[in-house]
Tab-separated table of C-alpha atoms and ligand atoms in Angstrom:
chain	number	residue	atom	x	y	z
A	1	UNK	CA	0.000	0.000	0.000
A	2	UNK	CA	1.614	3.159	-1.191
A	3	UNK	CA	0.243	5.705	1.574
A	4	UNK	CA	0.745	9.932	-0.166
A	5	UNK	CA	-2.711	11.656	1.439
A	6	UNK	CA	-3.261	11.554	4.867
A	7	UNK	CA	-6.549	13.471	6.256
A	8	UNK	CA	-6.029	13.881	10.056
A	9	UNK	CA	-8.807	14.549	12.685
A	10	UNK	CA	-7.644	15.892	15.827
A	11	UNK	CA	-9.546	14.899	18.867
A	12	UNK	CA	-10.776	17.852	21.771
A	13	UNK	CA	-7.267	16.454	23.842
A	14	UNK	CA	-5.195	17.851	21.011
A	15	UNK	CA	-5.974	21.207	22.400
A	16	UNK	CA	-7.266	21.198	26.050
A	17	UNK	CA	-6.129	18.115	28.080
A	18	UNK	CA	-8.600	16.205	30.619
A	19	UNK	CA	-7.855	18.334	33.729
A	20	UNK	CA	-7.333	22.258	31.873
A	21	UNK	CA	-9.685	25.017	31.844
A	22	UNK	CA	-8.953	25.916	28.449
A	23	UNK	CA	-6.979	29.189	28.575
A	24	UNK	CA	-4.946	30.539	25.400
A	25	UNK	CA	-1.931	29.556	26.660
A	26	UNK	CA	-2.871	25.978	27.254
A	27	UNK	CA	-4.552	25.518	24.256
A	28	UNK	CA	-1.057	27.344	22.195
A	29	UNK	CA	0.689	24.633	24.409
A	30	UNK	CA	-1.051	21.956	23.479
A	31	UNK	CA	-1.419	22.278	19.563
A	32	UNK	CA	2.458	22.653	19.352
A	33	UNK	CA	3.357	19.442	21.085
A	34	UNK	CA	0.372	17.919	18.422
A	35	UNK	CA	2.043	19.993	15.100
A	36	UNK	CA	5.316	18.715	16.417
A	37	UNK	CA	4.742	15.156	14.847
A	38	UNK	CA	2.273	16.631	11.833
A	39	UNK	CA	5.549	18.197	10.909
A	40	UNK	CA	7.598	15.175	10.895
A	41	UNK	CA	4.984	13.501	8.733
A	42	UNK	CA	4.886	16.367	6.131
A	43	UNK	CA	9.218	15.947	6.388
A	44	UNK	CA	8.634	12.529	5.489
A	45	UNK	CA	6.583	13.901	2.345
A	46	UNK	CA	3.395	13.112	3.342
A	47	UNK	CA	0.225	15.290	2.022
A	48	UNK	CA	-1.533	16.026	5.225
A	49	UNK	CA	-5.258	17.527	5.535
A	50	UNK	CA	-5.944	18.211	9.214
A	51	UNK	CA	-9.750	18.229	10.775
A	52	UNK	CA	-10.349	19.113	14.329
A	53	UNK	CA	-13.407	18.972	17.056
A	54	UNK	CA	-14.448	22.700	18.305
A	55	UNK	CA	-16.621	21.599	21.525
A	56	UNK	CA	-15.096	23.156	24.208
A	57	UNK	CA	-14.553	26.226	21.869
A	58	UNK	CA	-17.578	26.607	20.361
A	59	UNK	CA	-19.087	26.365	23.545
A	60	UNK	CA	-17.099	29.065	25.392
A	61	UNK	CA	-17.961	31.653	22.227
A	62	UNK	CA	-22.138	30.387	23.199
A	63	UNK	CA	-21.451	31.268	27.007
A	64	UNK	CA	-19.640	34.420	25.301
A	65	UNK	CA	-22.809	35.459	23.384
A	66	UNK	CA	-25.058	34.695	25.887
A	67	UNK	CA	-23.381	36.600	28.593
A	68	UNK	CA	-23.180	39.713	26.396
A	69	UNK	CA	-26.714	39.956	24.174
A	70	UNK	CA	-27.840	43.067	26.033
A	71	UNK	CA	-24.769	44.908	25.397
A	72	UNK	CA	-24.231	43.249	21.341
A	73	UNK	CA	-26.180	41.438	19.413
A	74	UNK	CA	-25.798	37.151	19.926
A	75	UNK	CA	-25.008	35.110	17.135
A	76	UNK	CA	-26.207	32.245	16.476
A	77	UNK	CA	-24.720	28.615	16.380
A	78	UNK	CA	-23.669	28.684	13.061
A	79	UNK	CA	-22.138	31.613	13.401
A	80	UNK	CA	-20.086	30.577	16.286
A	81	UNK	CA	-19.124	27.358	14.535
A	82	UNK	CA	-17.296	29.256	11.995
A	83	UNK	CA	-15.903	31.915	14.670
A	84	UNK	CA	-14.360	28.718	16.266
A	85	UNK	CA	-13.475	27.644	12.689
A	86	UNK	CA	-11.369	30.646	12.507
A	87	UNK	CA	-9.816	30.960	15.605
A	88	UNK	CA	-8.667	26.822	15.979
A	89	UNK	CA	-7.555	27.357	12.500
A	90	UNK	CA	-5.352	30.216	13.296
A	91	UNK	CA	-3.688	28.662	16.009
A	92	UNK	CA	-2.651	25.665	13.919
A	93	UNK	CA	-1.538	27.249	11.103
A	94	UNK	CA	0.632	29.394	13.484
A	95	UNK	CA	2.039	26.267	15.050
A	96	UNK	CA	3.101	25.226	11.873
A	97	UNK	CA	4.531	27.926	9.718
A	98	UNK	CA	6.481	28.737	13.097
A	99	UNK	CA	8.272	24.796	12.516
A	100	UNK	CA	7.776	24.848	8.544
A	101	UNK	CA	9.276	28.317	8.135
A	102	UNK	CA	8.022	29.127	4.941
A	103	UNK	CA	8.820	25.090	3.476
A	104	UNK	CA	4.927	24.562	3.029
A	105	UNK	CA	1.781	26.941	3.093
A	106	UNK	CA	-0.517	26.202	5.516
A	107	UNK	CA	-4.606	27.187	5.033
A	108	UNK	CA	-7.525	27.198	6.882
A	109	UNK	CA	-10.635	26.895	5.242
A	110	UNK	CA	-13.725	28.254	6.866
A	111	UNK	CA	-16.123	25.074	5.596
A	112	UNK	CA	-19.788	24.831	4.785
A	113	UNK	CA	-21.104	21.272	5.217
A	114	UNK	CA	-24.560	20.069	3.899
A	115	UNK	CA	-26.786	18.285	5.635
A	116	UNK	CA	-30.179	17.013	4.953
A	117	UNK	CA	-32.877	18.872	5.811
A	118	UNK	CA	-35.103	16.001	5.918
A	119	UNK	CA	-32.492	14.327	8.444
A	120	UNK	CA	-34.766	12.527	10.807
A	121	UNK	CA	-32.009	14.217	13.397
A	122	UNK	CA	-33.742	17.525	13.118
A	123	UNK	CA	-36.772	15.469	15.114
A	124	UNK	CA	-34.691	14.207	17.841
A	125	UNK	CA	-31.869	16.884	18.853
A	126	UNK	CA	-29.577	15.176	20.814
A	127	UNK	CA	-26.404	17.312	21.030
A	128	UNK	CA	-25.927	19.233	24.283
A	129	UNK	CA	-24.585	22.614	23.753
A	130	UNK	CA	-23.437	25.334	25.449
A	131	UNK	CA	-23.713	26.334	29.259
A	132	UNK	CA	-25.862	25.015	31.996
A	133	UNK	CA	-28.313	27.019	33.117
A	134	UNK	CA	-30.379	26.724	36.597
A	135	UNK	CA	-33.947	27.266	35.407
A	136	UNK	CA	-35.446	26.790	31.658
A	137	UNK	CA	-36.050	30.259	31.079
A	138	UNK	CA	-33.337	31.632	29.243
A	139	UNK	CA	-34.179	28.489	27.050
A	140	UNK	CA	-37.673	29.116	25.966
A	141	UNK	CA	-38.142	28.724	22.687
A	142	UNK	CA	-35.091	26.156	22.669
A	143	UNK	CA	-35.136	22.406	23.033
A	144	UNK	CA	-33.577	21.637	26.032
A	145	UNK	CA	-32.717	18.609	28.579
A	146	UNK	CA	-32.689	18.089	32.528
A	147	UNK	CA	-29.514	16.772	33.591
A	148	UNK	CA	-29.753	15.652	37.201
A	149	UNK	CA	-27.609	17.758	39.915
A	150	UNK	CA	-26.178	20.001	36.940
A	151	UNK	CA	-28.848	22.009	35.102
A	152	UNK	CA	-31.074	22.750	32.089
A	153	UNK	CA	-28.597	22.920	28.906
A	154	UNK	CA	-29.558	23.138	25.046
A	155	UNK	CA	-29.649	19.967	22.519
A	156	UNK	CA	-29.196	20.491	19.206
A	157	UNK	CA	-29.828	18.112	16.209
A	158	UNK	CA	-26.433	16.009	14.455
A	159	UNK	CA	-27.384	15.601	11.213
A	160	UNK	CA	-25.213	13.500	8.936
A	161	UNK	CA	-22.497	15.449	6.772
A	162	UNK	CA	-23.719	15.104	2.704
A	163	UNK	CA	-21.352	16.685	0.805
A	164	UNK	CA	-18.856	19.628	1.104
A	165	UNK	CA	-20.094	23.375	-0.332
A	166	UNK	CA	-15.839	24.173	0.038
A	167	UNK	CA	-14.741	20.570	-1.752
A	168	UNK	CA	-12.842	22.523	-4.640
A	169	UNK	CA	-11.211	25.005	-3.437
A	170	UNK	CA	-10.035	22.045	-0.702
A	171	UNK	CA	-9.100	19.868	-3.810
A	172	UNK	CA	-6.997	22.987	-5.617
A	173	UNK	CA	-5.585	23.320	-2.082
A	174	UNK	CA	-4.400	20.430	-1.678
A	175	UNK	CA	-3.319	19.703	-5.449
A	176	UNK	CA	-1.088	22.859	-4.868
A	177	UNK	CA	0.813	21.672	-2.015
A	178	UNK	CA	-0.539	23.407	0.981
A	179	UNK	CA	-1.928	21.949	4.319
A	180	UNK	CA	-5.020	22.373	4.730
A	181	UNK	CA	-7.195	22.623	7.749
A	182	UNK	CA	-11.050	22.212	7.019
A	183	UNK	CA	-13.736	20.332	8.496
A	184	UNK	CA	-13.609	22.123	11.340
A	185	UNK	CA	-16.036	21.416	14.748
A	186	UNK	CA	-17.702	19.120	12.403
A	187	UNK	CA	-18.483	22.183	9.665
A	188	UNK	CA	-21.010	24.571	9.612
A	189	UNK	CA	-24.466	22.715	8.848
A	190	UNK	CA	-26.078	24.241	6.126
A	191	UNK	CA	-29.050	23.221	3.873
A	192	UNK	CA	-30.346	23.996	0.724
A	193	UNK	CA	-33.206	25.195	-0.337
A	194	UNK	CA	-34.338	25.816	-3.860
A	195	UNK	CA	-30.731	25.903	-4.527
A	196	UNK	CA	-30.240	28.496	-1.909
A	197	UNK	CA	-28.118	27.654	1.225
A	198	UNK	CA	-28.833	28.604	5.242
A	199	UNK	CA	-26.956	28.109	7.990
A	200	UNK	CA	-28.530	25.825	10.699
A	201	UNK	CA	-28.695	25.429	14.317
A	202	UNK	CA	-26.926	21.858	14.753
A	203	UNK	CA	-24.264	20.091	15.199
A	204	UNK	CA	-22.018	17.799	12.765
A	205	UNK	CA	-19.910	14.808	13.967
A	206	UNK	CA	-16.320	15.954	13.503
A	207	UNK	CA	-14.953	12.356	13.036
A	208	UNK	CA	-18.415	11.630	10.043
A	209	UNK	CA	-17.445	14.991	8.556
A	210	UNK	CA	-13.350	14.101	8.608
A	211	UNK	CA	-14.499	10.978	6.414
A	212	UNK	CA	-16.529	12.978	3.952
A	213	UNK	CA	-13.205	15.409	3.776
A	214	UNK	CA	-11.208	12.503	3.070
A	215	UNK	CA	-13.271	10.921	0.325
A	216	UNK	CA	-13.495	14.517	-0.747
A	217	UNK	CA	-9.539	14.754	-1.125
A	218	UNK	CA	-9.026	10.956	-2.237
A	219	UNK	CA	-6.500	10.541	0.765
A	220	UNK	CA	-4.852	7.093	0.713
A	221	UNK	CA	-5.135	6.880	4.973
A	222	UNK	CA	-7.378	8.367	7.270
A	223	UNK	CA	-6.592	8.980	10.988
A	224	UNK	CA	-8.618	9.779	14.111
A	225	UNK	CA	-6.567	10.630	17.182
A	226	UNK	CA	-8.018	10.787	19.963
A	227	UNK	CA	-7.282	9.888	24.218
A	228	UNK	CA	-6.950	6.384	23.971
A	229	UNK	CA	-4.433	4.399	22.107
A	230	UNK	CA	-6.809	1.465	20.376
A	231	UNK	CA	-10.137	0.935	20.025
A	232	UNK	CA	-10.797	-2.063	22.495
A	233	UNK	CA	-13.840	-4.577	23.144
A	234	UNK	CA	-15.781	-4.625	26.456
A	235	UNK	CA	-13.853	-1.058	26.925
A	236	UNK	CA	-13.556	-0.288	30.488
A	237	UNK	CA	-14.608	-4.059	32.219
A	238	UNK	CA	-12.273	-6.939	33.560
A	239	UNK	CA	-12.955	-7.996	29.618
A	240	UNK	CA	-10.945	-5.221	27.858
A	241	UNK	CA	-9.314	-6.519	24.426
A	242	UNK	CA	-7.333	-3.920	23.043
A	243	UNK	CA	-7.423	-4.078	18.793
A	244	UNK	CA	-4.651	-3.675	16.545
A	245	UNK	CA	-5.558	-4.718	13.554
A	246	UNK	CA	-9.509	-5.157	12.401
A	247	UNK	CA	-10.860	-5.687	9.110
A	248	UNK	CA	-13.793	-3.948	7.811
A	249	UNK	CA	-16.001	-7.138	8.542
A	250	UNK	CA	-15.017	-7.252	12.115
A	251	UNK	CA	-15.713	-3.403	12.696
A	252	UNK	CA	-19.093	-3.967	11.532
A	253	UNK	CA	-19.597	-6.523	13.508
A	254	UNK	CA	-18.290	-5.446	16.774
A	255	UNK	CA	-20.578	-2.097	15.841
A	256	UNK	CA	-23.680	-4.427	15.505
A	257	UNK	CA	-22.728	-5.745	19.361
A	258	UNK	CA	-22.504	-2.608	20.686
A	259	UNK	CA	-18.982	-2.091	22.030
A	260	UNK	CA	-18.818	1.378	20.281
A	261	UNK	CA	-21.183	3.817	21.906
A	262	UNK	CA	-22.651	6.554	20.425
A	263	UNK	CA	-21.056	9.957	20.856
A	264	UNK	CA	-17.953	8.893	21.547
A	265	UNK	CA	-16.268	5.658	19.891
A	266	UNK	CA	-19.457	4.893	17.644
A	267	UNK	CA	-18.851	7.751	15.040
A	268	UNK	CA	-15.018	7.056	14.873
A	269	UNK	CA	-15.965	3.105	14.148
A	270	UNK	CA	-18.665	4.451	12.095
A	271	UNK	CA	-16.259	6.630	10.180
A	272	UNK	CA	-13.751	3.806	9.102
A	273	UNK	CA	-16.302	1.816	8.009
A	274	UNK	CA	-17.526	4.665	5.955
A	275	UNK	CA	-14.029	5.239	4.435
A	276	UNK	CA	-13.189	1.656	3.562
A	277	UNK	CA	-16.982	0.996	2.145
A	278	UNK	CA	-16.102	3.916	-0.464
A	279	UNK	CA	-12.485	3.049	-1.832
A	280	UNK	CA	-10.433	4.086	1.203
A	281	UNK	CA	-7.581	2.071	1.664
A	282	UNK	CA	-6.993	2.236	5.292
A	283	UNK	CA	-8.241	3.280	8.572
A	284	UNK	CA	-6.225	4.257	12.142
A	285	UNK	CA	-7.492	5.096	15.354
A	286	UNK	CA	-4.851	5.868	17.779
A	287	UNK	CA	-3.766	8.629	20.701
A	288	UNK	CA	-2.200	11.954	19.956
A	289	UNK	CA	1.056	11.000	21.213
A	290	UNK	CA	1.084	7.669	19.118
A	291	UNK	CA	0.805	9.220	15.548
A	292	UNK	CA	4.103	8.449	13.973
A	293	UNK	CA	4.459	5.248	15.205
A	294	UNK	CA	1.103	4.128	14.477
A	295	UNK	CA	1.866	4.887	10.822
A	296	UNK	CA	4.886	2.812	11.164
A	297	UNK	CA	2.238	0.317	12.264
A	298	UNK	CA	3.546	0.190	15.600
A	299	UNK	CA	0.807	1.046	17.676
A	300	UNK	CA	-2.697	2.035	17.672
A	301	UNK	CA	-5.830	0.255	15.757
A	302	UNK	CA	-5.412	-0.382	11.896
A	303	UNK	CA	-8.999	-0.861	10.356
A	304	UNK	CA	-8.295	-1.980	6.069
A	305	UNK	CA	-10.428	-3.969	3.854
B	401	ADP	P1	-12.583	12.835	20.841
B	401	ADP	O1	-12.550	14.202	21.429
B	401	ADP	O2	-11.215	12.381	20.448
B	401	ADP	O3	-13.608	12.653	19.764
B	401	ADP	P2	-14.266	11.078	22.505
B	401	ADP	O4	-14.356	11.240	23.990
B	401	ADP	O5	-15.433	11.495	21.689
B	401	ADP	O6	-12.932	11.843	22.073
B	401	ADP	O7	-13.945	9.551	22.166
B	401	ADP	C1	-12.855	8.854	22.775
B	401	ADP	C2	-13.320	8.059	23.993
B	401	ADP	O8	-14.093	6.919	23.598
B	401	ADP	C3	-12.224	7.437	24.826
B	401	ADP	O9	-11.680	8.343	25.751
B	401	ADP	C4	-12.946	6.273	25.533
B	401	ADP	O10	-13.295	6.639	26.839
B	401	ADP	C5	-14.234	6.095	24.735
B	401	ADP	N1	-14.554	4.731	24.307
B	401	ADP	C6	-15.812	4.245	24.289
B	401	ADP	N2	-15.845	2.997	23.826
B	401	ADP	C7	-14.574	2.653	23.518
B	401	ADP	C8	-13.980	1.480	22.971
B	401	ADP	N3	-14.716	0.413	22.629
B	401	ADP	N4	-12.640	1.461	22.796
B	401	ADP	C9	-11.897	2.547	23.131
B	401	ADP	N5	-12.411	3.690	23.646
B	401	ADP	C10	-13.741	3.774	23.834
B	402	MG	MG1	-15.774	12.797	20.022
């Protein structure tokens, strides 16, 4: 397998760990350890495409707008999606023209995704967003949940990524050499309506949307990093089997039994499968710190054909 295209989605750990708050300076800290081995890879000559999750972010900017709409105007989740877009994008690409030094271009690209708006997700909204609050009130209007001990907090549908409205320029991008960054927090939902798009209140997988991107760009490999080294059976009992190598039978399979839950390890599984099922040559799900080695095949899960 001759491996040139690599799309890489970068898990929430890549830039606030387990135990920060999420300040500038830990988030600056953290990307550069991360951009430390993307820069090895693109050394090695490797065409990399980066994605990346926005929760945290995109819900600090929320808390931001709600905090603030009698002084400004809030925006609305779309909106903030690409603000996060923008600003997680920025602090990548300066991680990595400060180690490329002008060898490569690096370029974010703020990233429409379409959904469906038929998506029976837009029934059943079952992203929470944003910050807890102690009554409904500020909610009204909103679909909301109860969460025991913590508070009322917004859902918001997840609708599955379609296609991407940025796909050429992405392409042209990435034809020319540069590393691109798109994807991001999933995309910003959008629909279409008599050929005319709006934004939407909702929520895209980040890992379902990094497969899209990497059918999109034809990348040989695609990777999901994330907090855990491999993708395991009976995760977390007496039971555990770690994986490190599972063919696309077996992921379906082990889907179908349930040891990949939803919102968490069920959209990455779900994502490889994806891949594979539409000419993708290989799959790996690994931890941040494992990258290089697991594309030496030395650690993490390998998902192929
Ligand atoms: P990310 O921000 O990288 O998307 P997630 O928290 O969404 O991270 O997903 C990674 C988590 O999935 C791991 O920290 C682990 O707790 C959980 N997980 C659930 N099931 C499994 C499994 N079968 N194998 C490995 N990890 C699993
Ligand atoms: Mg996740």
């Amino acid at each position: 397998m001759i491996i040139k295209t690599i799309v890489i989605a970068l898990g929430g750990n890549a830039l606030i760990r387990h135990s920060q708050k999420g300040t500038l300076e830990e988030q600056l800290e953290n990307i550069d350890d991360t951009m430390e081995q993307i820069v090895k890879l693109i050394e090695e000559g490797y065409e990399i495409v980066l994605t990346h999750g926005n929760g945290p972010q995109v819900g600090a900017i929320l808390i931001q707008q709600e905090e603030a709409k009698d002084k400004v105007p809030a925006m609305p989740l779309d909106v903030c999606g690409a603000m996060s877009q923008g600003f997680i994008g920025y602090i990548i690409q300066k991680a990595l023209d400060n180690k490329l030094k002008g060898k490569k271009s690096v370029t974010t690209v703020v990233t429409q995704v379409l959904v469906d708006k038929n998506d029976p997700a837009f029934q059943n909204p079952t992203k929470p967003v944003g910050p807890f609050y102690s009554t409904p009130e500020p909610l009204k209007g909103k679909r909301y949940v109860h969460i025991p001990n913590k508070g009322y907090r917004r859902v918001v549908p997840s609708p599955k990524p379609m296609d991407i409205v940025e796909r050429q320029s992405i392409i042209d991008l990435v034809k020319k050499g540069d590393i691109v960054i798109a994807c991001g927090g999933g995309g910003i939902p959008v629909i279409k309506e008599e050929g005319i798009l709006k934004g939407v209140e909702a929520v895209i997988d980040k890992d379902l949307a990094g497969e899209v991107l990497a059918q999109a760009v034809g990348a040989d490999l695609f990777v999901i990093l994330t907090d855990v080294e491999n993708v395991c059976l009976n995760y977390g009992t007496p039971d555990e089997i770690k994986l490190n190598n599972l063919t696309l039978e077996q992921a379906k399979q082990y889907m179908e039994e349930g040891h990949f839950p939803p919102g968490s390890m069920g959209p990455k599984v779900q994502a490889a499968i994806n891949f594979l099922e539409h000419g993708g040559q290989a799959v790996i799900i690994t931890s941040l710190d494992k990258l290089t080695q697991a594309i030496k095949r030395n650690a993490g899960t390998y998902i192929t054909r």
